[in-house]
PDB file of C-alpha atoms in Angstrom:
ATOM      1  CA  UNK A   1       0.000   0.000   0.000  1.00 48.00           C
ATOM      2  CA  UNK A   2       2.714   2.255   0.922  1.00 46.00           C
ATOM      3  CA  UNK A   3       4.854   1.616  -2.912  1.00 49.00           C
ATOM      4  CA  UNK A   4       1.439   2.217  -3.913  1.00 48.00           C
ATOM      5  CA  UNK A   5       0.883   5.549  -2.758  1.00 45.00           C
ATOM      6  CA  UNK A   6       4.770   6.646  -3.467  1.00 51.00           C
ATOM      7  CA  UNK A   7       4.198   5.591  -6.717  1.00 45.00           C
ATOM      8  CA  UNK A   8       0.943   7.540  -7.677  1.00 44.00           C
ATOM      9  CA  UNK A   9       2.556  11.104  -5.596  1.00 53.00           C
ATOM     10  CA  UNK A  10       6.004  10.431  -7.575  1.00 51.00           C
ATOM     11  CA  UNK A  11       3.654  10.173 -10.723  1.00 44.00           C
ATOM     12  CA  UNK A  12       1.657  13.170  -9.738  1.00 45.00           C
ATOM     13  CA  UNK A  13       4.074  15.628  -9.415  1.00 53.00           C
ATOM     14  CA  UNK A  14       5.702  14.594 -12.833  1.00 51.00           C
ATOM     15  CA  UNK A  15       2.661  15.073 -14.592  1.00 43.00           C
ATOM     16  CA  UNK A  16       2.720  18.466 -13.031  1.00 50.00           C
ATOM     17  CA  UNK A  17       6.227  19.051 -13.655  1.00 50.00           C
ATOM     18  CA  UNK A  18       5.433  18.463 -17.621  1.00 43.00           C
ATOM     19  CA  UNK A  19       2.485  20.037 -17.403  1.00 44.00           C
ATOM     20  CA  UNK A  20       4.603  23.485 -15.883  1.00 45.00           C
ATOM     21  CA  UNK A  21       7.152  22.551 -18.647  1.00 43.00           C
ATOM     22  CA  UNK A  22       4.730  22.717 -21.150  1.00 42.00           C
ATOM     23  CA  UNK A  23       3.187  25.865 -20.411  1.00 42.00           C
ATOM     24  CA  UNK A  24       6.643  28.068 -20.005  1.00 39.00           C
ATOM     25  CA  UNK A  25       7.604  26.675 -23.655  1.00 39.00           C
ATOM     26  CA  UNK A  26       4.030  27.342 -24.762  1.00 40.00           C
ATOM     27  CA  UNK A  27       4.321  30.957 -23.377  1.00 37.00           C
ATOM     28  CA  UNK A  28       7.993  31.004 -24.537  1.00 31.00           C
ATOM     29  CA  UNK A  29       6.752  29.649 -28.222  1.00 31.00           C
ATOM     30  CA  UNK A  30       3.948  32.246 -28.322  1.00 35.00           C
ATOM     31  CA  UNK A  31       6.375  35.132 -28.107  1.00 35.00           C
ATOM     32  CA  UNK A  32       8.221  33.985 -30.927  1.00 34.00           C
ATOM     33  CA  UNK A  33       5.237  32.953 -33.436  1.00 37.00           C
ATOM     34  CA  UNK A  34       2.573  34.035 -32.561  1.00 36.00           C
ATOM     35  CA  UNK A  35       1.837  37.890 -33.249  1.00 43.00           C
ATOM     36  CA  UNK A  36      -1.463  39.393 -32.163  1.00 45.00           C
ATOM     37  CA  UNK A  37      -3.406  41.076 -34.917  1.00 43.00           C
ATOM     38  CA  UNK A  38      -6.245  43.369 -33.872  1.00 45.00           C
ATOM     39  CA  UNK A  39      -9.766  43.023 -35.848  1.00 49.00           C
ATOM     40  CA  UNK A  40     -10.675  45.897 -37.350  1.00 50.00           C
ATOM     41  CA  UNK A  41     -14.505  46.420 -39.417  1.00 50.00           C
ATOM     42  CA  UNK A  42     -11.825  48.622 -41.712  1.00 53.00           C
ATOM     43  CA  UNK A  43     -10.448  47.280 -44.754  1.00 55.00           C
ATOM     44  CA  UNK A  44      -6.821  46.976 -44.826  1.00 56.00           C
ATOM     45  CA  UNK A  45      -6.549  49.291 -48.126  1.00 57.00           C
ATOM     46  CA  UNK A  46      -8.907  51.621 -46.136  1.00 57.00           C
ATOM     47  CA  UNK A  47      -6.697  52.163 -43.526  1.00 58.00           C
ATOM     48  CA  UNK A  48      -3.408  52.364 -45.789  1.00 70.00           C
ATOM     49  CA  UNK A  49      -4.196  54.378 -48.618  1.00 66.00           C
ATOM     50  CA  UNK A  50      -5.681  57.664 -48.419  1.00 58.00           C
ATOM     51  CA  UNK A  51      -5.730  58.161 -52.314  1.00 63.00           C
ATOM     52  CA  UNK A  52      -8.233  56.950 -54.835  1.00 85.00           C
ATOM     53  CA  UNK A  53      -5.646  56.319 -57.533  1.00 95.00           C
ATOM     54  CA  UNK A  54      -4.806  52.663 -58.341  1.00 96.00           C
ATOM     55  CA  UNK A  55      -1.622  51.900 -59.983  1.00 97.00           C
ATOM     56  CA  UNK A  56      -0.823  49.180 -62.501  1.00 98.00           C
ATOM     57  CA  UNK A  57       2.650  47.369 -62.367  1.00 98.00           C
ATOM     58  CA  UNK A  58       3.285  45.051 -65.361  1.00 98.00           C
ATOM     59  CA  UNK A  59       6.304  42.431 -65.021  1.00 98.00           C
ATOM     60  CA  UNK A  60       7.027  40.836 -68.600  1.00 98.00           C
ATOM     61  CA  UNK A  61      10.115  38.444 -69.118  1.00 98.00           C
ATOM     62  CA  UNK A  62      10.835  39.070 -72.824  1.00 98.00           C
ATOM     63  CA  UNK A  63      12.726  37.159 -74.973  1.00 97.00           C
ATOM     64  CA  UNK A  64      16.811  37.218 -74.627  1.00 96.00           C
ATOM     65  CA  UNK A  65      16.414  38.121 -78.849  1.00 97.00           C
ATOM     66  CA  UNK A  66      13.895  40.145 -78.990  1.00 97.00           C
ATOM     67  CA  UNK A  67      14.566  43.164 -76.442  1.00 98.00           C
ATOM     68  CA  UNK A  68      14.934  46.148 -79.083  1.00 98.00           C
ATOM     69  CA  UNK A  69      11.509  45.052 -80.795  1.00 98.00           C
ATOM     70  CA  UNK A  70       9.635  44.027 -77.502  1.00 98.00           C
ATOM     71  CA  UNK A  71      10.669  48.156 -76.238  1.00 98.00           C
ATOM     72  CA  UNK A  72       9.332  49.371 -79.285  1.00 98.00           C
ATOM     73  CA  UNK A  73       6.306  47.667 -78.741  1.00 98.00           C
ATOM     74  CA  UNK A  74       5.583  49.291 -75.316  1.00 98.00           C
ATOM     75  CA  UNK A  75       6.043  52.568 -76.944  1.00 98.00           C
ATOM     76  CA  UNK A  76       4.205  52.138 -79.795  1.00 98.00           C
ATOM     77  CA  UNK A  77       1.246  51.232 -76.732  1.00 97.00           C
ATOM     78  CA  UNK A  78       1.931  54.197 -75.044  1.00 97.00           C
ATOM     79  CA  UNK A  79       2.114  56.451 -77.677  1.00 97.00           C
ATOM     80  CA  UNK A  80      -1.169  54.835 -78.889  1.00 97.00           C
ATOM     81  CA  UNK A  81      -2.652  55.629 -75.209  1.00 97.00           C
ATOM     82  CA  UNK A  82      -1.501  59.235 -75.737  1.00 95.00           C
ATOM     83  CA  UNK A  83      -3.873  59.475 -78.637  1.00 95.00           C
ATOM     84  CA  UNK A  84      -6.554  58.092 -77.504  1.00 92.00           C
ATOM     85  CA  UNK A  85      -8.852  61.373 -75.970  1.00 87.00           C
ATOM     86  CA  UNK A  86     -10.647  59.054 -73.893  1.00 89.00           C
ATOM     87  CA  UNK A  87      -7.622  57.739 -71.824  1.00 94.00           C
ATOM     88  CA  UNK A  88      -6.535  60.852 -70.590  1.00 92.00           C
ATOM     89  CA  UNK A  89      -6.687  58.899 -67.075  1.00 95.00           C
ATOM     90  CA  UNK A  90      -4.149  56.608 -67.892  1.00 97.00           C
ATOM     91  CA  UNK A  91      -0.378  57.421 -67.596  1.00 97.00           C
ATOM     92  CA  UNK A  92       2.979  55.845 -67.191  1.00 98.00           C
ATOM     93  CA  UNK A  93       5.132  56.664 -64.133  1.00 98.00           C
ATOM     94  CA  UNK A  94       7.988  54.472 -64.844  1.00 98.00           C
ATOM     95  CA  UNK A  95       9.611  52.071 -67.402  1.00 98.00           C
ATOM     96  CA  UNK A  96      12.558  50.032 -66.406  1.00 98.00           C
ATOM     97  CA  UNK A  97      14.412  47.310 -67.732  1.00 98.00           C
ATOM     98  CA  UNK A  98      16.256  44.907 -64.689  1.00 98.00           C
ATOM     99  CA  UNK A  99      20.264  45.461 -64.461  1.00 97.00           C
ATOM    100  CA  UNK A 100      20.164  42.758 -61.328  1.00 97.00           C
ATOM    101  CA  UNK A 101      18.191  40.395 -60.125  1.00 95.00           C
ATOM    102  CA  UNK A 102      15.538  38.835 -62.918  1.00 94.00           C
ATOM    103  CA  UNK A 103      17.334  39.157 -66.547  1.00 93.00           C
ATOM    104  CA  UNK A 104      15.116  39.704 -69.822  1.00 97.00           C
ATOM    105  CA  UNK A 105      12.620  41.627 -67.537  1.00 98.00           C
ATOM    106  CA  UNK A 106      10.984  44.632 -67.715  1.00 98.00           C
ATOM    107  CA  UNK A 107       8.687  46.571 -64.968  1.00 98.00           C
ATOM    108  CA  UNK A 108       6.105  49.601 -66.397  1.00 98.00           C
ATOM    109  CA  UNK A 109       4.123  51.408 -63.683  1.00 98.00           C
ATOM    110  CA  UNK A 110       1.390  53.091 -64.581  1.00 98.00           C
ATOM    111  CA  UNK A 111      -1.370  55.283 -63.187  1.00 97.00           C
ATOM    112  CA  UNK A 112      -5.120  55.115 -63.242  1.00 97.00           C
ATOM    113  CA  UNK A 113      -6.242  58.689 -61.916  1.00 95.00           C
ATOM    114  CA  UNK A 114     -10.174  57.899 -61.500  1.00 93.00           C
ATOM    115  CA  UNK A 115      -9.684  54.563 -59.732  1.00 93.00           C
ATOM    116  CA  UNK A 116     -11.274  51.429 -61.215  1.00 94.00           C
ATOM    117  CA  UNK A 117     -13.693  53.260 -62.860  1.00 94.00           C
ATOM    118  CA  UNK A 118     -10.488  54.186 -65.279  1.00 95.00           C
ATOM    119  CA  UNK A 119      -9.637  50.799 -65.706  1.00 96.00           C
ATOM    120  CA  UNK A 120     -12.471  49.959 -66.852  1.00 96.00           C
ATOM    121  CA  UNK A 121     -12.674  52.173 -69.395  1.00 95.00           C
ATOM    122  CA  UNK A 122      -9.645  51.548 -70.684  1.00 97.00           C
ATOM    123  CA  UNK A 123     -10.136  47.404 -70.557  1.00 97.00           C
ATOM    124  CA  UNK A 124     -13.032  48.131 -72.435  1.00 96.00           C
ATOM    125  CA  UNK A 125     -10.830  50.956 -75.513  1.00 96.00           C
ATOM    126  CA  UNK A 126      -8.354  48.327 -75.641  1.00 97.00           C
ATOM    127  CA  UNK A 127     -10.621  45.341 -76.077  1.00 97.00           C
ATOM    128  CA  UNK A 128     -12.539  47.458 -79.065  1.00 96.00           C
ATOM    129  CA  UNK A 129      -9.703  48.777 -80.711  1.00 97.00           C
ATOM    130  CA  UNK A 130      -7.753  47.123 -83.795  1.00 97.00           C
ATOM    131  CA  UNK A 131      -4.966  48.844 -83.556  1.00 97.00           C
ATOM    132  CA  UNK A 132      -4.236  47.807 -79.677  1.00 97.00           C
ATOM    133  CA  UNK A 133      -5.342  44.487 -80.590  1.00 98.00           C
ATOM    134  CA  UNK A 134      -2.279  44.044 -82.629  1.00 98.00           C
ATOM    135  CA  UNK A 135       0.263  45.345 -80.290  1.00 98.00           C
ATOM    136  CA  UNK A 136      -1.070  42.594 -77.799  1.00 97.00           C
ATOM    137  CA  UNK A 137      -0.682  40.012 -80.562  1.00 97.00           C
ATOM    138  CA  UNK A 138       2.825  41.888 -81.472  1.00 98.00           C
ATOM    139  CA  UNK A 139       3.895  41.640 -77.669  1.00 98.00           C
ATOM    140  CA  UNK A 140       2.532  37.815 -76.988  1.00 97.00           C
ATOM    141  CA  UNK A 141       5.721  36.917 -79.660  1.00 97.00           C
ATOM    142  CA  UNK A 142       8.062  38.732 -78.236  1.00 98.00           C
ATOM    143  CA  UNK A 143       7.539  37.736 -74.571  1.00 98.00           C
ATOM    144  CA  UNK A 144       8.224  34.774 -72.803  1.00 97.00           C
ATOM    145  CA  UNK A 145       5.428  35.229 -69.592  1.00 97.00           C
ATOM    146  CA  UNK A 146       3.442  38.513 -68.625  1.00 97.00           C
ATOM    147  CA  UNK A 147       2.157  39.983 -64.722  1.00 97.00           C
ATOM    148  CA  UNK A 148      -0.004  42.102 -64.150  1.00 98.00           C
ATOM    149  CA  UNK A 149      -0.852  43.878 -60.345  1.00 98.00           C
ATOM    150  CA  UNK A 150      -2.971  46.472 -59.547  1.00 97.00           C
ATOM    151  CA  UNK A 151      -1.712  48.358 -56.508  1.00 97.00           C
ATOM    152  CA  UNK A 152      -2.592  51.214 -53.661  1.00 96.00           C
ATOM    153  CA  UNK A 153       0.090  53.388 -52.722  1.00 95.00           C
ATOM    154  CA  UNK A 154       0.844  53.532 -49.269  1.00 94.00           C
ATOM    155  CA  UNK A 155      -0.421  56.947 -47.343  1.00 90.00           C
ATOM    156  CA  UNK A 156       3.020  57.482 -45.668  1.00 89.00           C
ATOM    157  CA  UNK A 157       4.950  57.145 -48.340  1.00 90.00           C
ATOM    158  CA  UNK A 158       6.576  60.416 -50.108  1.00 89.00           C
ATOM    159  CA  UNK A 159       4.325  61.552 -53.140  1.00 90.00           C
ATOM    160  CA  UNK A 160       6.116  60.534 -56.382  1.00 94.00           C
ATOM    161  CA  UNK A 161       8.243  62.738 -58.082  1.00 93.00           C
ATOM    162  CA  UNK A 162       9.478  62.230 -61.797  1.00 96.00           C
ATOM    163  CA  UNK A 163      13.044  62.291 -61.682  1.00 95.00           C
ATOM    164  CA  UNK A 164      14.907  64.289 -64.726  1.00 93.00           C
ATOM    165  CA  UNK A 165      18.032  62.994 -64.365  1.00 91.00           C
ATOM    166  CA  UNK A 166      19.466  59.509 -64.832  1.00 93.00           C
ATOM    167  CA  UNK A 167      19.133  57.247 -61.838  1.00 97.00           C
ATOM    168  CA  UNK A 168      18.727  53.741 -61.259  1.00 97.00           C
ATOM    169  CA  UNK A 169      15.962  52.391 -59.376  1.00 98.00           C
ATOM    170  CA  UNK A 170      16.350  49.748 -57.037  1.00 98.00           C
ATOM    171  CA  UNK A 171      12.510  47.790 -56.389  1.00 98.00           C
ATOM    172  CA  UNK A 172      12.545  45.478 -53.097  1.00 97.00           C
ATOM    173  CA  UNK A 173       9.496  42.772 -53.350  1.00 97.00           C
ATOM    174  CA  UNK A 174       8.341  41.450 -50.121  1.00 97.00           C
ATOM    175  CA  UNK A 175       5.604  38.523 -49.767  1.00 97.00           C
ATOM    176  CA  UNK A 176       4.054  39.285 -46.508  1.00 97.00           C
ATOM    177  CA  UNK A 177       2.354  36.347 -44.085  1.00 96.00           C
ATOM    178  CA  UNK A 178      -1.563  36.667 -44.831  1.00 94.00           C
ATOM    179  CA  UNK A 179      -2.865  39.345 -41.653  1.00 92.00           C
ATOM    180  CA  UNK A 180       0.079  41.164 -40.950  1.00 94.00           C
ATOM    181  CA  UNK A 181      -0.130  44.284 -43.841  1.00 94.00           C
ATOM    182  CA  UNK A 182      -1.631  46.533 -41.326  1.00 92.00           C
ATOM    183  CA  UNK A 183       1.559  45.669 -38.600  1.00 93.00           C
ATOM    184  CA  UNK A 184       3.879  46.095 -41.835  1.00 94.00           C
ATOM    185  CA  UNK A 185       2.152  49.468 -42.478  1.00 91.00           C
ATOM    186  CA  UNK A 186       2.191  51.062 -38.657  1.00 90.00           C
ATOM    187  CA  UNK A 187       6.365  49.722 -38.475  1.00 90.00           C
ATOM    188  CA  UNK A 188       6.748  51.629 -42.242  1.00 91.00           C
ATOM    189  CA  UNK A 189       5.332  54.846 -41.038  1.00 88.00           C
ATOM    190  CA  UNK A 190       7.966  55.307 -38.637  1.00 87.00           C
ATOM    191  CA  UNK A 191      11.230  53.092 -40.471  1.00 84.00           C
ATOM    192  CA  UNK A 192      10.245  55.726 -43.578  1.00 86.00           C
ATOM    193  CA  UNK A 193      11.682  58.113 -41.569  1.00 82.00           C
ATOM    194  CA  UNK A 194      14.933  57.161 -41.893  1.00 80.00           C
ATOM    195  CA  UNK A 195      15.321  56.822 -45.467  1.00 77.00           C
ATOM    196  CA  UNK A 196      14.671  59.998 -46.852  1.00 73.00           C
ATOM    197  CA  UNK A 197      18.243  61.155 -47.612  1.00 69.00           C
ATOM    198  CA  UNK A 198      18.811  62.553 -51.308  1.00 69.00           C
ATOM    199  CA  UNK A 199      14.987  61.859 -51.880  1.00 77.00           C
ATOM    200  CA  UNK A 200      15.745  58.104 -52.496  1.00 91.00           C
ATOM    201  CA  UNK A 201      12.316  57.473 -51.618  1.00 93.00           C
ATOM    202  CA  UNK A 202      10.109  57.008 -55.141  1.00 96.00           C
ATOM    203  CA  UNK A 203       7.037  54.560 -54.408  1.00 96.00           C
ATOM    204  CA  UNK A 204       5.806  52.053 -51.846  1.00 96.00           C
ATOM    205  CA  UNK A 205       2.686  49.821 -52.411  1.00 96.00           C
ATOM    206  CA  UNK A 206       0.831  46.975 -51.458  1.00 96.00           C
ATOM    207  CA  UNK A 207      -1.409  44.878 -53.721  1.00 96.00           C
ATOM    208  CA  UNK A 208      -4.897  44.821 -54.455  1.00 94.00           C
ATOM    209  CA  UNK A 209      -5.858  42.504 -57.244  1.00 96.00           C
ATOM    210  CA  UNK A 210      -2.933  39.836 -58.620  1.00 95.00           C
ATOM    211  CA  UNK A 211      -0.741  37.914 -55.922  1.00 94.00           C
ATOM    212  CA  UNK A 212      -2.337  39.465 -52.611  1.00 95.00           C
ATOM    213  CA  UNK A 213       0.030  40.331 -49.460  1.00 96.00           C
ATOM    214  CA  UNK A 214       2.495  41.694 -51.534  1.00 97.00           C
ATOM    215  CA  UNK A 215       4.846  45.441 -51.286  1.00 97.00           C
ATOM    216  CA  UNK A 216       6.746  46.691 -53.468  1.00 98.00           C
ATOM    217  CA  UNK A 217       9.142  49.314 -52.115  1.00 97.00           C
ATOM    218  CA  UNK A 218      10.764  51.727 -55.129  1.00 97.00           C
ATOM    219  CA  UNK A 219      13.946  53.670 -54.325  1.00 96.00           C
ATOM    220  CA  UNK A 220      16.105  56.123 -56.413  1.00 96.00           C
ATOM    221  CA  UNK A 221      19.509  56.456 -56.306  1.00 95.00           C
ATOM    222  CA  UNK A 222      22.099  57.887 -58.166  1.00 94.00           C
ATOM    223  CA  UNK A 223      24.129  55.004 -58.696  1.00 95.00           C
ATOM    224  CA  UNK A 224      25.130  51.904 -56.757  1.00 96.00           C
ATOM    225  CA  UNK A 225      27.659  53.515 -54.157  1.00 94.00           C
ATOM    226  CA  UNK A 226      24.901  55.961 -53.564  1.00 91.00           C
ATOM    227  CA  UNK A 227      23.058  53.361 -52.883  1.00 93.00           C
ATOM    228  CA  UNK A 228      25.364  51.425 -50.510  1.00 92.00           C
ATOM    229  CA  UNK A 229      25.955  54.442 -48.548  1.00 88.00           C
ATOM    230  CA  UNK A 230      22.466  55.860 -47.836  1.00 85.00           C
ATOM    231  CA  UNK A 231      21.637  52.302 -46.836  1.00 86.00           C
ATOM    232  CA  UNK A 232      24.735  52.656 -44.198  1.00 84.00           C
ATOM    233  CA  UNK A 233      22.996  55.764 -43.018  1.00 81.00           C
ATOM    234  CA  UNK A 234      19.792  54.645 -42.361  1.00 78.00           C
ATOM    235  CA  UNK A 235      21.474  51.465 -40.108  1.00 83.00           C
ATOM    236  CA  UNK A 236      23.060  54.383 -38.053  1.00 81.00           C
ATOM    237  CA  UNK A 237      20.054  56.038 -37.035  1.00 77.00           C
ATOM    238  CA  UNK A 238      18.616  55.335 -33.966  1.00 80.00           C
ATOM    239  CA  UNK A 239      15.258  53.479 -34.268  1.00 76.00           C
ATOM    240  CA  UNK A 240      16.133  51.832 -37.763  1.00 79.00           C
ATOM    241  CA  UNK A 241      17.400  48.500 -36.348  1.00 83.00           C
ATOM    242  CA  UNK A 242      14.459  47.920 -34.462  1.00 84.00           C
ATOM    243  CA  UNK A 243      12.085  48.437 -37.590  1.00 85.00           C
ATOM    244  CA  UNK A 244      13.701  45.971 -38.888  1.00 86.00           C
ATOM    245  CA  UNK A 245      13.458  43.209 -36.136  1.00 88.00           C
ATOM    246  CA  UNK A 246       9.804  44.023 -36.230  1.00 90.00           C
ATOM    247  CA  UNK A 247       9.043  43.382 -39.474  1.00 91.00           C
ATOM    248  CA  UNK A 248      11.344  40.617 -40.655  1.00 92.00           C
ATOM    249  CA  UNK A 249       9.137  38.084 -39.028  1.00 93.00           C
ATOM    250  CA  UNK A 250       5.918  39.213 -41.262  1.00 95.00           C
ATOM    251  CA  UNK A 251       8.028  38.601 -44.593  1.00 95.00           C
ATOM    252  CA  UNK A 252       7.473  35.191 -46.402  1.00 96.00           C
ATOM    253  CA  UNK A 253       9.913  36.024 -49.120  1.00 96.00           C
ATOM    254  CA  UNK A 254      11.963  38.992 -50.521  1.00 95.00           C
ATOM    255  CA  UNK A 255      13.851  39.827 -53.455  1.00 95.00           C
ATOM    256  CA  UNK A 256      15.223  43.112 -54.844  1.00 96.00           C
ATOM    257  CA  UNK A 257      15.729  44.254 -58.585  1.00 98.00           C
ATOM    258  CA  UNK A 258      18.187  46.974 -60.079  1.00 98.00           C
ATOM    259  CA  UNK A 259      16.746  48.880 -62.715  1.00 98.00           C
ATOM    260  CA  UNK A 260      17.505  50.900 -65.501  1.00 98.00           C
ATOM    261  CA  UNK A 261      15.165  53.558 -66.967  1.00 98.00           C
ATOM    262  CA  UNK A 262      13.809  53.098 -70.643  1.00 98.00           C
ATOM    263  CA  UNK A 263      14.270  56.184 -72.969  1.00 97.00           C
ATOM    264  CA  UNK A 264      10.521  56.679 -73.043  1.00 98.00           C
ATOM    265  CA  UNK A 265      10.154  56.420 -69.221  1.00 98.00           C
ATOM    266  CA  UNK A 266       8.649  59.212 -68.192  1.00 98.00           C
ATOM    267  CA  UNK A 267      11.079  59.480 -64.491  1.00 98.00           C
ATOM    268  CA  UNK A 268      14.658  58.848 -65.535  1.00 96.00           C
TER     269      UNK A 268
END
């Protein structure tokens, strides 16, 4: 009887003893993974954006032979856009070629002023008209896959400015974990702070319609040992280090891209 009840109280307090374990590397786990996101009856482009503009980014991978004709065909598109009365809505930002990163690629930005009531409108010119028709057919030759996003520009972020001289343009891609672009917003506000030297700041959005959770962060820089040492800056400011331990965690995957303005692009 005695082994009997030593037995059960040694068994007891191991249970407990696992059962303490447990929760400190629950608690301990929960720190780590788990990061409290706050319902909200707003939705997240709601509480990012503050502009009714939607922006269209277009990634094609063009042939490794056909890169004169291919740019030639985007300008013939644009200038054909220019023409059109109706379209006045529509406008590029940006044309760029990739230096690093993806090779045969090219990235055009463009703006719908009028929202996706714009869009629309223009789906529908394009869709009607012959001579657009054949630039698509043109381009689906010359091409080797096509993406198309439609985007909201972060409300924090520095209004665009066209650039007239030559830069290159450095774009940083981030696949965010689904619920965390309002945390990645609220750490941006501040970490955009800290980047502002020589205006290197040119865009920041997040995605509407296309792959969802995903930012795109533009920056301008003169050339690459500009870039290298505004980056040094910003990792001696106070305050930069930690906006970056905070939002490392919400990133799936990142990549970056250096690119090189077209000659029709209207920021250089």
């Amino acid at each position: 009887m005695a082994n009997n009840f030593h037995y059960l109280n040694k068994l007891t307090q191991n249970l407990r003893s696992i059962s303490t374990s447990s929760t400190k590397r629950d608690a301990w786990l929960s720190k780590i993974f788990v990061r409290k996101i706050e319902p909200t009856k707003e939705s997240h482009s709601r509480m990012l954006s503050d502009k009714e503009v939607i922006y269209g980014l277009q990634t094609h991978n063009f042939r490794a032979d056909s890169k004169k004709p291919y740019l030639q065909n985007i300008k013939n598109n644009l200038d054909l856009i220019k023409s059109q009365g109706s379209l006045n809505g529509v406008e590029l930002v940006g044309s760029w070629t990739v230096n690093v990163g993806d090779q045969d690629q090219a990235l055009h930005l463009w703006r719908f002023n009028g929202g996706y009531e714009t869009i629309d409108a223009y789906n529908q010119v394009v869709a009607e008209n012959e001579d657009f028709q054949k630039l698509i057919e043109e381009q689906g030759k010359l091409v080797r896959s096509r993406h198309l996003q439609y985007l909201l520009a972060f409300s924090y972020w520095p209004q665009i400015l066209i650039r007239n001289r030559k830069n290159i343009y450095e774009i940083r891609s981030y696949a965010l974990k689904p619920g965390t672009m309002i945390e990645w917003g609220n750490n941006w506000a501040r970490a955009i702070n800290f980047r502002k030297n020589n205006d290197e700041p040119f865009a920041g959005f997040f995605s509407q319609i296309g792959r969802l959770y995903n930012v795109h962060h533009i920056w301008c820089y003169e050339d690459l040992n500009a870039r290298k040492d505004t980056r040094e800056s910003a990792w001696r400011s106070p305050g930069w280090d930690e906006c970056v331990a905070y939002t490392v965690p919400l990133i799936r995957e990142m990549h970056c891209r250096i690119m090189i303005p077209t000659e029709f692009s209207p920021t250089k």
